[in-house]
Coordinates of C-alpha atoms in Angstrom, one line a residue:
M250 CA -2.0 -20.3 0.6
H251 CA 1.1 -21.8 -0.7
Q252 CA 3.7 -19.4 -2.5
H253 CA 5.7 -20.7 -5.1
H254 CA 9.3 -19.2 -4.0
G255 CA 12.8 -20.8 -5.3
D256 CA 11.7 -24.7 -6.1
P257 CA 9.1 -26.0 -3.7
T258 CA 10.1 -29.2 -1.8
I259 CA 8.2 -32.7 -1.4
P260 CA 6.3 -31.9 1.8
D261 CA 7.2 -34.9 4.1
F262 CA 4.5 -36.3 6.5
W263 CA 4.1 -33.3 9.1
G264 CA 4.0 -31.0 5.9
I265 CA 1.4 -33.0 4.2
L266 CA -0.5 -33.2 7.7
S267 CA -1.0 -30.1 8.4
P268 CA -1.3 -30.0 12.1
G269 CA -2.2 -26.0 12.0
T270 CA -4.6 -26.7 9.4
L271 CA -5.9 -30.2 11.5
L272 CA -6.7 -27.9 14.4
I273 CA -8.1 -24.9 13.8
T274 CA -10.5 -27.5 11.7
L275 CA -11.5 -28.9 14.9
V276 CA -11.4 -25.7 16.1
L277 CA -14.4 -25.0 14.4
A278 CA -16.0 -28.3 14.4
V279 CA -16.4 -27.4 18.1
L280 CA -17.4 -23.5 17.3
Y281 CA -20.3 -25.5 15.8
F282 CA -21.5 -27.6 17.8
A283 CA -20.8 -25.2 21.3
V284 CA -23.2 -22.7 18.5
I285 CA -25.7 -25.5 17.4
G286 CA -25.9 -26.4 21.1
P287 CA -25.2 -24.7 24.6
W288 CA -25.3 -21.1 23.2
K289 CA -28.6 -21.8 21.0
D290 CA -30.0 -19.8 23.8
R291 CA -28.5 -17.3 23.9
I292 CA -28.0 -16.8 19.9
G293 CA -31.4 -16.6 18.7
G294 CA -32.3 -20.3 18.6
A295 CA -34.1 -21.7 21.2
G296 CA -36.8 -23.5 20.9
Q297 CA -34.9 -24.4 17.3
S298 CA -33.4 -28.0 16.8
V299 CA -30.9 -28.8 14.3
Q300 CA -31.1 -31.7 11.8
I301 CA -28.7 -34.3 12.0
S302 CA -28.7 -34.2 8.2
Q303 CA -27.4 -30.8 8.1
K304 CA -24.4 -31.6 11.4
I305 CA -23.5 -34.4 9.1
S306 CA -23.4 -31.9 5.9
F307 CA -21.6 -29.1 8.1
V308 CA -18.5 -31.9 9.8
C309 CA -17.9 -33.0 5.6
G310 CA -17.4 -29.8 4.6
L311 CA -14.7 -28.5 6.9
L312 CA -13.4 -32.2 6.5
I313 CA -12.8 -31.4 3.0
Y314 CA -11.6 -27.8 3.8
Y315 CA -8.7 -29.9 6.2
L316 CA -8.6 -31.8 2.6
A317 CA -8.2 -28.8 0.3
T318 CA -6.1 -26.9 3.0
G319 CA -3.9 -29.7 4.5
P320 CA -2.7 -32.2 2.1
V321 CA -3.7 -31.5 -0.7
Q322 CA -2.0 -27.9 -0.8
A323 CA 0.8 -29.2 0.5
F324 CA 1.6 -30.2 -2.7
A325 CA 0.0 -27.5 -4.3
P326 CA 3.3 -25.5 -5.1
L327 CA 4.9 -29.0 -6.4
L328 CA 1.3 -30.0 -9.2
F329 CA -0.6 -27.7 -10.2
S330 CA -3.4 -31.1 -10.5
A331 CA -2.5 -30.9 -6.7
H332 CA -3.8 -26.5 -6.5
M333 CA -6.7 -27.1 -9.5
T334 CA -7.8 -30.8 -7.4
E335 CA -8.0 -28.1 -4.2
M336 CA -9.5 -24.4 -6.2
A337 CA -12.3 -26.7 -7.2
L338 CA -12.8 -28.5 -3.4
I339 CA -12.6 -24.9 -2.1
Y340 CA -14.6 -23.2 -3.8
L341 CA -17.0 -26.6 -5.6
A342 CA -18.2 -28.7 -2.6
M343 CA -17.0 -27.1 0.5
P344 CA -19.2 -24.3 0.7
P345 CA -22.6 -25.9 -0.4
L346 CA -22.4 -28.4 2.6
L347 CA -21.6 -25.9 4.8
L348 CA -23.9 -23.8 3.8
F349 CA -27.1 -26.5 4.3
G350 CA -25.7 -27.9 7.5
T351 CA -25.8 -23.2 9.1
P352 CA -29.4 -23.4 10.3
A353 CA -31.1 -20.1 9.6
W354 CA -31.7 -18.2 13.0
L355 CA -27.3 -18.0 12.9
I356 CA -27.2 -16.9 9.9
R357 CA -30.2 -14.5 9.6
P358 CA -28.4 -11.4 11.5
L359 CA -26.5 -10.4 8.5
W360 CA -29.1 -9.4 7.3
N361 CA -30.6 -6.8 9.7
G362 CA -29.9 -3.1 8.5
K363 CA -31.9 -1.8 5.2
K364 CA -28.4 -0.9 3.7
R365 CA -27.0 -3.9 4.6
E366 CA -30.0 -6.4 3.4
R367 CA -30.0 -4.2 -0.3
V368 CA -26.3 -4.9 -0.8
L369 CA -26.7 -9.0 0.2
H370 CA -29.7 -8.5 -1.7
F371 CA -28.1 -7.3 -5.2
F372 CA -25.0 -9.9 -4.7
T373 CA -27.1 -13.2 -4.3
Q374 CA -29.1 -12.2 -7.2
P375 CA -28.7 -15.6 -9.6
L376 CA -27.1 -14.3 -12.4
I377 CA -25.4 -11.6 -10.9
T378 CA -23.4 -14.6 -8.7
L379 CA -22.8 -17.0 -11.5
I380 CA -21.2 -14.4 -13.5
L381 CA -19.4 -12.8 -10.4
F382 CA -17.9 -16.8 -9.8
N383 CA -17.6 -17.7 -13.0
G384 CA -16.0 -14.0 -14.3
F385 CA -13.1 -14.1 -11.2
F386 CA -12.6 -18.0 -12.4
S387 CA -11.7 -17.5 -15.9
L388 CA -10.0 -14.3 -15.1
Y389 CA -7.9 -16.2 -12.3
H390 CA -7.1 -19.4 -14.3
L391 CA -5.8 -16.5 -17.5
P392 CA -1.8 -17.1 -17.8
V393 CA -0.9 -13.7 -17.6
V394 CA -2.8 -13.7 -14.6
F395 CA -1.7 -16.6 -12.8
D396 CA 1.8 -15.9 -12.8
T397 CA 1.4 -13.0 -11.4
V398 CA -1.2 -13.7 -8.5
M399 CA 1.7 -17.3 -7.7
S400 CA 4.6 -14.3 -7.6
Y401 CA 3.1 -12.4 -4.5
G402 CA 1.9 -13.8 -1.4
W403 CA -0.7 -11.0 -0.5
L404 CA -2.4 -11.5 -4.3
M405 CA -2.9 -15.1 -3.7
S406 CA -4.7 -15.1 -0.1
L407 CA -6.5 -12.2 -2.0
S408 CA -7.2 -14.3 -5.0
H409 CA -8.3 -16.8 -2.7
W410 CA -10.2 -15.0 -0.3
V411 CA -12.3 -13.2 -3.2
L412 CA -13.2 -16.3 -5.1
T413 CA -14.1 -18.3 -1.9
V414 CA -16.5 -15.1 -1.1
S415 CA -18.1 -15.0 -5.0
A416 CA -18.8 -19.5 -4.1
F417 CA -20.4 -19.0 -1.4
L418 CA -22.2 -16.4 -3.4
M419 CA -22.6 -18.9 -6.0
W420 CA -24.5 -21.8 -4.0
W421 CA -26.6 -18.7 -2.1
P422 CA -29.3 -19.3 -4.9
V423 CA -29.7 -22.8 -4.9
I424 CA -28.9 -23.7 -1.0
C425 CA -30.1 -21.5 0.8
P426 CA -30.4 -21.4 4.1
L427 CA -33.2 -18.9 4.7
P428 CA -36.7 -19.9 3.7
E429 CA -37.4 -16.5 3.4
K430 CA -34.8 -15.3 0.9
D431 CA -35.2 -18.5 -1.3
H432 CA -37.0 -17.2 -3.7
L433 CA -35.9 -20.3 -7.0
S434 CA -37.9 -22.7 -7.5
H435 CA -36.8 -26.1 -7.4
L436 CA -37.1 -26.1 -11.6
Q437 CA -34.8 -22.7 -11.6
K438 CA -32.2 -24.0 -9.1
M439 CA -31.4 -27.5 -11.5
A440 CA -31.4 -24.8 -15.2
Y441 CA -29.2 -22.5 -12.4
I442 CA -27.3 -25.6 -11.6
F443 CA -27.0 -26.2 -15.5
G444 CA -25.9 -23.2 -16.4
D445 CA -23.2 -22.5 -13.8
G446 CA -21.3 -25.8 -15.0
V447 CA -21.8 -24.8 -18.6
L448 CA -19.9 -21.4 -17.5
L449 CA -17.2 -23.6 -16.1
T450 CA -16.8 -25.8 -18.9
P451 CA -15.2 -23.9 -21.3
A452 CA -11.6 -22.7 -18.6
C453 CA -11.7 -26.5 -17.4
A454 CA -11.4 -27.2 -21.1
I455 CA -8.7 -25.0 -22.2
I456 CA -6.4 -26.5 -19.3
A457 CA -7.3 -30.0 -19.8
F458 CA -6.6 -29.8 -23.8
S459 CA -3.7 -27.9 -24.2
D460 CA -0.7 -29.1 -25.7
V461 CA 1.6 -26.0 -24.5
L462 CA 2.1 -25.5 -21.1
L463 CA 0.1 -22.6 -20.0
Y464 CA 1.4 -21.5 -16.6
S465 CA 5.3 -20.7 -15.9
T466 CA 5.0 -21.2 -12.5
Y467 CA 4.6 -24.9 -12.7
Q468 CA 7.5 -25.0 -15.5
G469 CA 11.3 -26.3 -14.4
G470 CA 9.9 -27.3 -11.1
S471 CA 10.8 -30.8 -9.4
Q472 CA 8.9 -34.1 -10.6
V473 CA 6.9 -35.4 -8.0
F474 CA 5.5 -38.3 -9.8
S475 CA 8.3 -39.8 -12.2
F476 CA 5.0 -40.6 -14.2
L477 CA 3.8 -37.2 -14.5
Q478 CA 5.6 -34.5 -16.7
P479 CA 4.4 -31.3 -16.7
L480 CA 2.3 -31.0 -19.2
D481 CA -0.2 -34.9 -18.3
D482 CA 0.1 -32.6 -14.5
Q483 CA -2.0 -29.2 -16.2
S484 CA -4.0 -31.8 -18.2
L485 CA -4.6 -33.4 -14.7
G486 CA -5.9 -30.1 -13.8
G487 CA -8.1 -29.3 -15.7
V488 CA -9.4 -32.9 -15.0
A489 CA -9.6 -33.4 -11.5
M490 CA -11.3 -29.9 -11.3
K491 CA -13.9 -30.5 -14.4
I492 CA -14.8 -34.7 -12.7
I493 CA -14.4 -32.1 -8.4
Q494 CA -17.2 -29.9 -10.2
E495 CA -19.4 -32.1 -11.9
L496 CA -19.6 -34.9 -8.7
A497 CA -21.0 -31.7 -7.1
Y498 CA -22.9 -30.2 -9.0
G499 CA -24.5 -33.7 -9.5
G500 CA -25.1 -34.4 -6.4
V501 CA -26.5 -31.1 -5.7
L502 CA -29.4 -31.5 -8.9
G503 CA -30.1 -34.5 -7.4
Y504 CA -31.0 -33.4 -4.0
T505 CA -32.9 -30.7 -5.6
F506 CA -34.7 -32.6 -8.3
F507 CA -35.9 -35.3 -5.5
Q508 CA -36.7 -31.8 -3.5
W509 CA -39.0 -31.3 -6.1
V510 CA -41.2 -34.5 -6.3
K511 CA -41.0 -35.1 -2.6
K512 CA -42.7 -31.8 -3.4
Q513 CA -44.7 -32.8 -6.3
R514 CA -46.2 -35.8 -4.5
R515 CA -47.2 -33.5 -1.4
E516 CA -49.4 -31.5 -2.9
D517 CA -51.2 -33.9 -5.0
A518 CA -51.8 -36.1 -1.3
D519 CA -53.3 -32.5 0.0
E520 CA -55.4 -32.4 -3.7
L521 CA -56.9 -35.4 -3.0
A522 CA -56.9 -35.0 0.5
A523 CA -58.8 -32.1 -0.3
R524 CA -61.4 -33.9 -3.2
K525 CA -62.0 -36.9 -0.8
K526 CA -62.9 -35.0 1.8
E527 CA -65.0 -32.3 -0.5
K528 CA -67.0 -35.5 -1.4
D529 CA -67.4 -37.2 1.9
T530 CA -69.0 -33.5 2.9
D531 CA -71.4 -34.1 -0.3
V532 CA -72.3 -37.5 0.9
S533 CA -73.0 -36.3 4.4
S534 CA -75.2 -33.6 3.4
V535 CA -77.3 -35.7 0.7
S536 CA -77.9 -38.8 3.1
F537 CA -78.9 -35.8 5.7
N538 CA -81.2 -33.9 3.2
H539 CA -83.1 -37.6 3.5

C-alpha cells in the first residue's frame, strides 16, 4: 500500500504503469493456469475440468487487482477518490471474480482438519461475515482511525490485509466455490447482497455529502487536477465507492437471480417429465389389461 510521507508528487508513466505490480499479476496468472492445467493431477484435480467462464472470471479478477494496486494506487497518495476507488475494486469487485474462478478441488484442502474446519465454519457464517466486513470498513473510515492508519506504513498494510480477508469472507456465502459448503438458497443470497448494500451505504453517504474535509491526510496536498477541489475529491471518493459497490452487487445479484430462475425451470421440467411418465405408465397398463 501507499504511504503518505511528506508531499507526494504526481506519478510519472512508470509510476502509473507499476511494472512490479504488473509482474506479480502475470506470475499469478501463469500459476493459476499451471495449477488448473499441467499440475492439476498432482494437486487433486485429476479428471476435473475448469469451465471457460471460471477462467475468464479469474483473469478479470487479476486484471482488477492490477488496475487497483497499480495505476489507481499511483494516484492514491494525492487523491482521496483514487484511494476509495482502489479500495472498492479490491474489496468489492475482485473477490467474487476470484472465488468464482477457483475450482472446488483447489480450495477444499483448506477445510482439512477438525480445528480448521470449526474456525472456517464460524468465520464464513453469513451474519458474522456481514458484521466483520462492514464493521471493519466503517471503523476504517472514521477520521481519527483513517488518519492514524495513513501515518504508519505497517498499520496501513495490516488494515489492508484485514479488510481484504474480511472482504473474501463477506463474499463467501454468495459465491461459494465448494458445493458442500454452499448453504444459502438463491433467495437468501439475494437478501444477503441487499443487506450488505444497506450496511455499506452510511459510510459512503457521510463521505459523499460531508461539507467539511474529514481527513487531515488529504488536506493541503498538491492538486492533481485544477478542477477537482479537495472537498469535491472527497465527495467523488464516496460516490466512486458507491458506484463500484452497486455494479459489483448488482452483477452478482443478477447472476444469482438467473441461477434461481434456471433452477426453478429445471425443477418444473423434471416435475412435468415425471408426471408425463406416470401418465404414460397408467395408459400402457390400462391398454395392457384390455
